[in-house]
Amino acid sequence: MTKEAVRTIVVWCADWPVTAAVLAGDAAEGAPVAVLSAGVVLACSAAARTDGVRRGLRRREAQSRCPDLVVLAHDPDAEARFFEPVVRTIEASCVGVEVVRPGLIAMAARGPARYYGGETAVLDHLARTIPVPCRIGIADGVFAATIAAQSSAEPGTRVPPGGSAEFLAPRPVDTLDRPELTVLLHRLGLTTLGSFAALSPRDVLDRFGPEGALAHRLARGLDARPLAARKPPPELTVSTVFDPPVDRVDTAAFAARALAARFHDLLTAHGLGCLRLAIVACTEDGQELTRCWRHDGALSAAAVADRVRWQLDSWLSTAGPTAGITQLRLAPDQVIDHAGQQLGLWGGTGDADDRADRALVRVQSLLGPDAVLTPVAAGGRGADDQVQLIPWGEPRQPDRDADQPWPGRIPAPSPATVLTAAAPAEMRDRDGVPVTVTGREAVSAPPARLTVRGGVSEVVAWAGPWPVDERWWDPATARRRARFQVVTADGVARLMSVAEGRWWVEAVYD
C-alpha cells in the first residue's frame, strides 16, 4: 500500500433514487420504477432491469421495453432527506462519516477497525445495523472501495491492503465513468484499468491532460488526491443567527444561500477551495447537529448552497432538531490551494463569471430566490412551453427532448415576445364571418380582419393551422387548439391560437 492511499470504508445503497421514491410513497416496493433526469434514466429498480431497462436510456425506449414502468422525476432534495436516517445509523457506530452523495458514504477504516476488532468485524457490524439494503467495500482509497462495494453480490467486500491496483486491473476502463476519455482509450486498445495503469504517469499527463492524470491515479489504486487534511484557521467559519428561531425549510434555505456566498467569498479571498464542508445547526434548546459533505473538487457558491439546502431539508423534514434552529454555521473541514481558474485557449469560464454569479446570489438574498430567473430550453409545441424559467443557482439542465420533432410544434423562427397571459382576439373573413377550424383541421375561410383590444387590422399573410390535441387521456387537463402565424397591414406578426371558437394572441414576432 502506498503512503498516499488510506484504508477506506464505503457504504453504497444501490438504486438510491428508487429507494427514496419508495420511502416517499411515490412507488410500490418491487414495482418496475425508473427515475429520470433530463429525459434519461438515472436509476431503475431490479424489476425494471429484468425487463431490459438500463441507465442512460431515453424515456420512450425505457417505456417500450417495460410498458408497466413507473416513471418518476429526479428529486435530489427528497433523496438527501430520506438518506439522513441511514447516515445517523452509521454515525452511531463510526466517526468521521463523509456523505459523498445521497446513497454513498465514505469513512476512514482505521478507527472503526480498531474499535470492532478488525475490518471484517466492521463489515459484519455495518451489514447488521444499516436499515436499508446496501453493499460495503473496504479498500485503499475511496474509488477502489466504491468499486469493491458495487462489484460484488455479497453485502461486504474487503480488498487486502496494497491490493487495490490488482483488484482494479481486470475491470474495464468504463468503470472510470469518464465517457470522452474511455472512448479514446478504447481506440488506443487500452480496454482495462490495468493496461491504462501500466502507462507512465508523465506520458499520461502529456497525452490526456489533468483529467487523464486524475483517472490514471484512480486506475493505479490511489485516491484522486492525496489525503492531506489540515485544521483550517477559525476565521474561515461563517455563521448566521436566526431570531426568532426557524423551523421551516424555505426560510432556513433562503438564509443559507446568502451564507454560502459569504463562505465562498471568504475562502476565495484566502486562495482556498473547500473539498469537505461541515454544516452545523444549533437549536434553541442547546442541541447541535453536524454533517460533513464531501466533493470531488472545490465547491462553488452554488454547490455549497445546494448542500446546505439538502441538509436543512433533511433535518427539518425528519426527526432532526428538537426545537427551532437558532444558528447555522459553515466550516471547511478540508481545503486546498485554489488561487483561481485557468481559462481555456479559446475562452471559458473565469473570474468575470464568478463575480457575476456572486452578484446574482446577493440579489437573491435581498429580493428572494425567484427574483433572478434563468431560461432553460424545454420540450413542447407552443411558444410558452419551449422555455422554462428556473431560479438562479438551480441545476440548469435543458430537456434533451427540446430539439426533437414535436407533432404540431410551431415552425421556426420562434417569437420574440411571449405574452404572460394570452390576449383575446377576433378573426373574421372578408364577409365579416368569424373564422373557425373544423374537426378535420380545415379553415372555414381565409382570415381577413383581426381585432385585438378594439383595434382592427387587415390580414396580409397567414400560415397554419398547426393543430394540437394535448393530454386527451385526462379530461381535466386536456386541451385542443390550432395555431396560426398572422401578419397584419401594420407590419406586426403574431402567433395566434383558436380553441372552442375563440381566438387568442399568444406571442408577437419581431
C-alpha atoms as one frame of an Amber mdcrd trajectory, in Angstrom:
protein
   0.000   0.000   0.000   1.410   3.374  -0.939   1.589   6.104   1.654  -0.948
   8.111  -0.376  -3.695   5.501  -0.095  -5.856   5.447   3.036  -7.875   2.420
   4.094 -11.440   3.493   3.407 -14.911   2.086   4.074 -17.621   2.873   1.524
 -21.307   2.156   2.080 -23.267   2.101  -1.176 -27.063   1.897  -1.330 -27.836
   0.656  -4.836 -30.529   2.500  -6.803 -30.971   5.029  -4.001 -33.179   7.389
  -6.087 -35.608   4.475  -6.485 -35.383   3.556  -2.789 -36.090   7.174  -1.815
 -39.145   7.198  -4.103 -40.443   4.028  -2.413 -39.876   5.528   1.043 -41.724
   8.672  -0.075 -44.703   6.582  -1.180 -44.367   7.545  -4.847 -43.868   3.922
  -5.924 -44.646   0.469  -4.573 -41.828  -1.763  -3.387 -40.969  -4.361  -6.008
 -42.623  -2.428  -8.861 -40.719  -1.571 -12.061 -39.582   2.006 -11.396 -37.292
   4.384 -13.283 -36.085   7.770 -12.052 -35.386  10.213 -14.894 -33.169  13.268
 -15.091 -33.360  15.435 -18.235 -35.372  12.742 -20.017 -32.786   9.986 -19.392
 -32.963   7.078 -16.931 -30.804   7.913 -13.913 -31.676   4.841 -11.820 -34.081
   1.926 -12.078 -35.356  -0.869  -9.852 -34.440  -4.537 -10.127 -37.865  -5.301
 -11.611 -37.287  -2.710 -14.344 -33.845  -4.125 -15.145 -35.428  -7.551 -15.567
 -37.428  -6.090 -18.478 -34.323  -4.541 -20.053 -34.396  -1.006 -18.616 -30.908
   0.414 -18.101 -29.287   3.674 -17.058 -28.890   6.130 -19.941 -31.986   5.023
 -21.867 -34.369   7.695 -23.050 -37.850   7.687 -21.626 -39.607   6.309 -24.708
 -37.172   3.448 -25.143 -37.418   2.530 -21.462 -41.233   2.506 -21.615 -41.193
   0.458 -24.812 -39.114  -2.199 -23.047 -41.302  -2.136 -19.915 -44.894  -0.932
 -20.582 -45.755  -1.034 -16.846 -42.772   1.166 -15.952 -43.453   3.791 -13.266
 -41.586   6.925 -14.355 -40.603   9.457 -11.678 -38.666  12.727 -11.815 -35.276
  13.045 -10.123 -35.718  14.695  -6.695 -32.306  15.262  -5.034 -33.893  17.027
  -2.038 -36.044  14.000  -1.189 -33.112  11.649  -1.714 -30.987  13.606   0.775
 -33.879  13.815   3.242 -34.569  10.075   3.306 -30.855   9.278   3.409 -30.426
  11.190   6.658 -31.624   8.318   8.946 -29.127   5.983   7.225 -26.304   8.441
   7.894 -27.330   8.717  11.554 -27.320   4.949  11.970 -23.800   4.672  10.548
 -22.609   7.679  12.520 -23.712   5.996  15.747 -21.080   3.297  15.080 -18.336
   5.124  13.146 -16.936   8.625  13.411 -15.814  10.852  10.561 -18.660   9.959
   8.205 -18.487  11.776   4.844 -21.544  11.953   2.591 -20.265  11.730  -0.989
 -23.812  11.925  -2.329 -27.184  10.567  -1.180 -26.756   6.798  -1.336 -22.946
   6.789  -0.953 -20.954   7.254   2.263 -17.185   7.091   2.863 -15.181   6.972
   6.090 -11.681   6.103   7.249 -11.397   2.441   8.227  -8.687   2.724  10.873
 -10.841   3.910  13.796 -13.799   1.505  13.346 -11.441  -1.417  12.642  -9.523
  -0.859  15.887 -12.749  -0.485  17.863 -14.573  -3.543  16.488 -11.522  -5.773
  16.216 -10.695  -5.733  12.522 -12.065  -4.743   9.134 -14.062  -7.953   8.720
 -15.790  -7.256  12.029 -16.675  -3.764  10.819 -18.240  -5.222   7.664 -20.362
  -7.610   9.714 -21.455  -4.902  12.145 -22.472  -2.406   9.456 -24.298  -5.060
   7.443 -26.410  -5.873  10.529 -27.161  -2.318  11.625 -27.834  -0.342   8.417
 -31.658  -0.222   7.969 -31.748  -0.350   4.149 -30.240  -2.769   1.614 -26.651
  -1.784   0.960 -23.222  -3.078  -0.006 -19.996  -2.265   1.780 -16.466  -2.124
   0.418 -13.107  -1.693   2.151 -10.001  -0.899   0.120  -7.160   1.586  -0.290
  -8.878   4.840  -1.282 -12.438   5.925  -1.957 -12.501   4.858  -5.621 -11.330
   1.294  -5.043 -13.622   0.910  -2.024 -16.585   2.145  -4.084 -15.863  -0.345
  -6.880 -15.481  -3.100  -4.274 -18.915  -2.278  -2.883 -20.571  -2.054  -6.297
 -18.991  -5.064  -7.978 -19.853  -7.840  -5.539 -23.120  -9.606  -4.852 -22.040
 -10.054  -1.233 -23.062  -7.429   1.377 -19.394  -6.750   2.146 -16.171  -6.938
   0.127 -12.703  -6.387   1.574  -9.694  -5.754  -0.638  -6.415  -6.555   1.206
  -4.096  -3.647   1.988  -1.942  -2.866  -1.026  -4.174  -4.916  -3.331  -6.333
  -2.159  -4.826  -4.337  -1.897  -8.063  -4.523  -5.662  -8.597  -8.232  -5.652
  -7.726  -8.959  -2.877 -10.254  -6.688  -4.165 -13.047  -9.137  -6.533 -14.857
 -12.034  -4.082 -14.778 -12.987  -2.143 -17.946 -11.906   1.456 -18.313 -15.600
   2.399 -18.489 -15.529   1.975 -14.696 -13.878   5.402 -14.561 -17.194   6.964
 -15.692 -15.441   9.432 -17.989 -17.041   8.808 -21.408 -14.798  11.057 -23.524
 -11.623   9.595 -22.042 -12.763   5.971 -22.170 -13.782   6.234 -25.851 -10.249
   7.410 -26.653  -8.699   4.657 -24.510 -10.741   2.018 -26.352  -9.465   3.364
 -29.677  -5.915   3.035 -28.399  -6.519  -0.578 -27.343  -6.483   0.190 -23.599
  -9.624  -1.620 -22.502  -8.834  -2.423 -18.859  -7.770  -0.343 -15.884  -4.638
  -2.469 -15.595  -3.468  -1.654 -19.124  -4.161   2.028 -18.507  -2.394   1.978
 -15.112   0.724   0.422 -16.738   1.380   3.662 -18.649   3.868   6.196 -17.352
   2.189   8.970 -15.289   4.239  11.573 -17.164   3.150  10.204 -20.564  -0.488
  10.143 -19.436  -0.304  13.766 -18.326   1.294  14.829 -21.614  -1.234  12.927
 -23.754  -4.500  13.219 -21.809  -4.033  16.291 -19.623  -5.029  16.771 -15.964
  -8.300  14.856 -16.370  -6.428  11.837 -17.734  -3.809  12.069 -14.979  -6.573
  12.048 -12.367  -8.165   8.965 -13.940  -4.727   7.313 -14.102  -4.284   7.735
 -10.338  -7.628   6.017  -9.784  -6.682   3.147 -12.092  -3.466   2.649 -10.079
  -5.455   2.225  -6.851  -4.679   5.676  -5.469  -7.054   8.382  -4.344  -7.949
  11.185  -6.724  -5.810  13.375  -4.497  -3.546  12.604  -1.531  -5.399  12.999
   1.741  -3.797  15.996   3.366  -6.440  17.226   5.738  -5.444  20.143   7.892
  -7.251  22.147  10.501  -8.410  25.342   8.805  -7.992  28.633  10.601 -11.013
  29.585  12.754 -11.745  32.690  10.695 -12.837  30.542   7.755 -16.024  29.558
   9.588 -19.101  31.663   8.814 -22.382  31.669  10.700 -25.757  33.334  10.861
 -28.171  33.703  13.773 -31.934  33.260  13.451 -34.080  35.444  15.674 -36.743
  34.180  16.077 -35.662  30.526  15.569 -36.699  28.966  12.260 -38.425  25.623
  11.756 -39.355  25.923   8.070 -37.179  24.640   5.253 -37.834  27.547   2.864
 -36.949  30.191   5.463 -33.736  28.463   6.514 -32.702  27.653   2.930 -33.210
  31.287   1.880 -30.789  32.500   4.570 -28.393  29.649   3.756 -27.959  30.854
   0.167 -26.541  34.204   1.317 -24.414  32.421   3.934 -22.990  30.127   1.246
 -21.999  33.157  -0.842 -20.195  34.676   2.168 -18.447  31.364   2.827 -17.250
  31.070  -0.777 -16.066  34.705  -0.877 -14.052  34.190   2.341 -12.291  31.090
   1.010 -11.615  32.777  -2.333 -10.032  35.739  -0.546  -7.581  33.294   1.095
  -6.892  31.474  -2.204  -8.534  28.292  -0.929 -11.139  25.835  -2.163 -13.319
  23.613   0.022 -13.294  19.847  -0.519 -15.231  18.828   2.597 -17.917  21.044
   4.097 -19.143  20.789   7.692 -22.702  22.031   8.210 -23.607  22.775  11.858
 -27.060  23.733  13.155 -27.733  24.811  16.765 -31.238  24.765  18.253 -32.786
  26.911  20.962 -32.690  24.031  23.479 -28.933  23.514  23.088 -28.910  20.668
  20.546 -26.126  20.753  17.925 -26.411  18.852  14.638 -23.368  18.352  12.397
 -22.988  16.771   8.969 -19.945  16.600   6.678 -20.336  16.671   2.874 -17.561
  15.595   0.519 -16.972  16.787  -3.058 -14.561  15.635  -5.776 -13.428  19.198
  -6.495 -13.558  22.669  -4.984 -17.139  23.587  -4.069 -18.627  26.617  -5.802
 -21.011  29.007  -4.049 -23.986  27.369  -5.765 -22.759  23.876  -4.802 -22.379
  24.931  -1.160 -25.892  26.411  -1.179 -27.334  23.213  -2.659 -25.759  21.010
   0.010 -26.851  23.287   2.827 -30.409  23.293   1.450 -30.426  19.497   1.151
 -29.164  19.096   4.710 -31.621  21.577   6.187 -34.422  19.839   4.331 -33.245
  16.532   5.818 -33.065  17.874   9.355 -36.293  19.868   9.358 -38.372  17.274
   7.484 -37.351  14.315   9.676 -36.869  13.779  13.391 -33.835  16.031  13.463
 -33.768  19.149  15.671 -35.877  19.077  18.827 -36.572  22.817  18.564 -36.198
  25.714  16.139 -32.757  26.424  14.634 -31.090  29.476  16.180 -27.701  29.358
  14.448 -26.291  27.904  11.243 -22.522  27.524  10.721 -20.475  26.513   7.681
 -16.909  25.323   8.269 -14.374  23.945   5.761 -13.292  20.509   7.017 -10.687
  20.096   4.262  -9.270  22.774   1.967  -6.812  23.000  -0.913  -4.940  25.830
  -2.574  -7.278  27.237  -5.200  -5.991  30.583  -6.402  -8.214  30.718  -9.481
  -9.310  29.015 -12.649  -7.204  28.816 -15.798  -9.012  29.957 -18.915  -9.035
  27.701 -21.944  -7.184  28.617 -25.122 -10.446  29.620 -26.840 -12.105  31.108
 -23.777 -14.128  29.587 -20.965 -15.400  30.388 -17.516 -13.297  32.738 -15.495
 -13.256  35.386 -12.793 -15.882  37.550 -14.519 -18.374  34.694 -14.486 -17.617
  34.020 -10.846 -18.181  37.666  -9.918 -21.477  37.686 -11.822 -22.585  34.543
 -10.007 -21.851  36.073  -6.606 -23.659  39.296  -7.554 -26.775  37.408  -8.611
 -26.721  35.371  -5.404 -26.608  38.629  -3.424 -29.640  39.916  -5.356 -31.490
  36.729  -4.454 -30.553  37.147  -0.808 -32.158  40.611  -0.849 -35.203  40.046
  -3.056 -35.860  36.335  -2.834 -34.827  33.240  -4.834 -37.363  33.911  -7.607
 -36.002  37.408  -8.249 -33.326  36.070 -10.623 -34.508  33.519 -13.166 -32.664
  31.658 -15.911 -34.320  30.418 -19.121 -33.773  26.748 -19.939 -34.809  25.077
 -23.173 -37.690  22.633 -22.725 -39.626  20.344 -24.992 -43.049  21.494 -26.132
 -45.257  22.529 -29.003 -46.183  26.126 -28.156 -44.010  29.173 -27.560 -44.969
  29.162 -23.884 -43.851  25.534 -23.479 -40.387  25.708 -25.029 -38.693  27.802
 -22.331 -38.750  27.133 -18.601 -37.638  29.740 -16.054 -35.768  28.395 -13.024
 -34.211  30.297 -10.088 -30.547  31.188 -10.460 -28.342  28.560  -8.880 -30.679
  25.652  -9.537 -29.402  22.911 -11.886 -29.695  24.193 -15.463 -30.190  21.057
 -17.498 -32.039  21.572 -20.779 -34.626  18.966 -21.624 -32.976  16.523 -24.017
 -36.271  16.301 -25.892 -36.245  20.050 -26.588 -34.903  19.637 -30.129 -36.964
  16.599 -31.003 -39.734  16.791 -33.650 -42.878  17.518 -31.629 -46.076  16.908
 -33.669 -47.952  20.188 -34.003 -44.962  22.299 -32.989 -44.818  25.804 -34.454
 -42.035  26.199 -37.050 -39.023  28.481 -36.743 -38.363  31.268 -36.109 -39.512
  31.487 -32.501 -41.486  34.586 -31.455 -39.590  37.346 -29.689 -42.234  38.160
 -27.068 -44.398  35.522 -25.398 -47.346  37.000 -23.535 -47.731  36.027 -19.891
 -51.488  35.696 -20.442 -52.907  35.221 -23.942 -54.845  38.266 -25.185 -58.394
  37.680 -26.526 -58.933  38.494 -30.219 -61.400  38.112 -33.072 -60.648  36.775
 -36.538 -63.133  37.298 -39.404 -63.167  36.661 -43.124 -63.902  39.268 -45.854
 -67.644  38.895 -45.294 -67.322  39.571 -41.557 -67.996  35.954 -40.576 -65.871
  34.528 -37.707 -63.163  32.175 -38.942 -63.251  28.693 -37.427 -61.313  25.438
 -37.704 -63.260  22.224 -38.198 -62.624  18.905 -36.512 -60.837  17.795 -39.696
 -58.406  20.714 -39.332 -59.896  22.704 -42.208 -60.179  26.515 -42.066 -63.709
  27.786 -42.721 -62.401  30.792 -44.733 -59.155  32.715 -45.232 -58.539  35.177
 -42.336 -59.049  38.781 -43.457 -59.521  41.036 -40.423 -58.005  40.778 -36.943
 -59.373  42.609 -33.922 -57.169  42.934 -30.820 -58.140  45.174 -27.875 -60.586
  47.116 -30.071 -58.120  47.764 -32.897 -58.893  46.288 -36.331 -56.131  45.368
 -38.793 -56.183  43.793 -42.233 -54.511  40.402 -42.547 -51.948  40.448 -45.376
 -50.413  36.972 -44.824 -51.077  33.931 -42.707 -49.880  30.343 -42.244 -51.410
  27.365 -40.491 -53.168  25.736 -38.910 -50.938  23.629 -36.658 -53.423  21.562
 -34.665 -52.610  20.310 -31.174 -54.594  17.735 -29.192 -52.799  17.517 -25.820
 -53.458  15.225 -22.861 -56.560  13.787 -24.470 -56.458  10.943 -21.949 -57.084
  13.313 -18.993 -60.357  15.274 -19.300 -59.355  17.675 -16.511 -56.222  18.948
 -18.296 -56.960  18.104 -21.942 -56.878  20.947 -24.462 -57.377  21.066 -28.191
 -56.445  24.060 -30.303 -54.909  25.175 -33.568 -52.187  27.775 -34.058 -51.658
  30.302 -36.863 -48.962  32.779 -37.814 -50.597  36.022 -38.932 -49.100  39.213
 -40.404 -51.277  42.346 -40.458 -51.061  45.515 -42.561 -49.346  47.444 -39.766
 -46.340  45.095 -40.094 -46.908  43.183 -36.869 -46.546  39.383 -36.955 -48.401
  37.430 -34.298 -48.736  33.830 -33.139 -52.468  33.135 -32.802 -54.424  30.180
 -31.463 -58.085  29.211 -31.718 -59.828  26.897 -29.265 -63.566  26.249 -28.969
 -64.262  29.027 -31.466 -62.336  31.698 -29.533 -59.159  33.368 -30.822 -56.144
  34.381 -28.744 -52.820  36.177 -29.272 -50.075  34.048 -27.703 -46.903  35.789
 -28.875 -45.519  38.559 -31.118 -42.652  38.288 -33.621 -40.033  40.995 -34.259
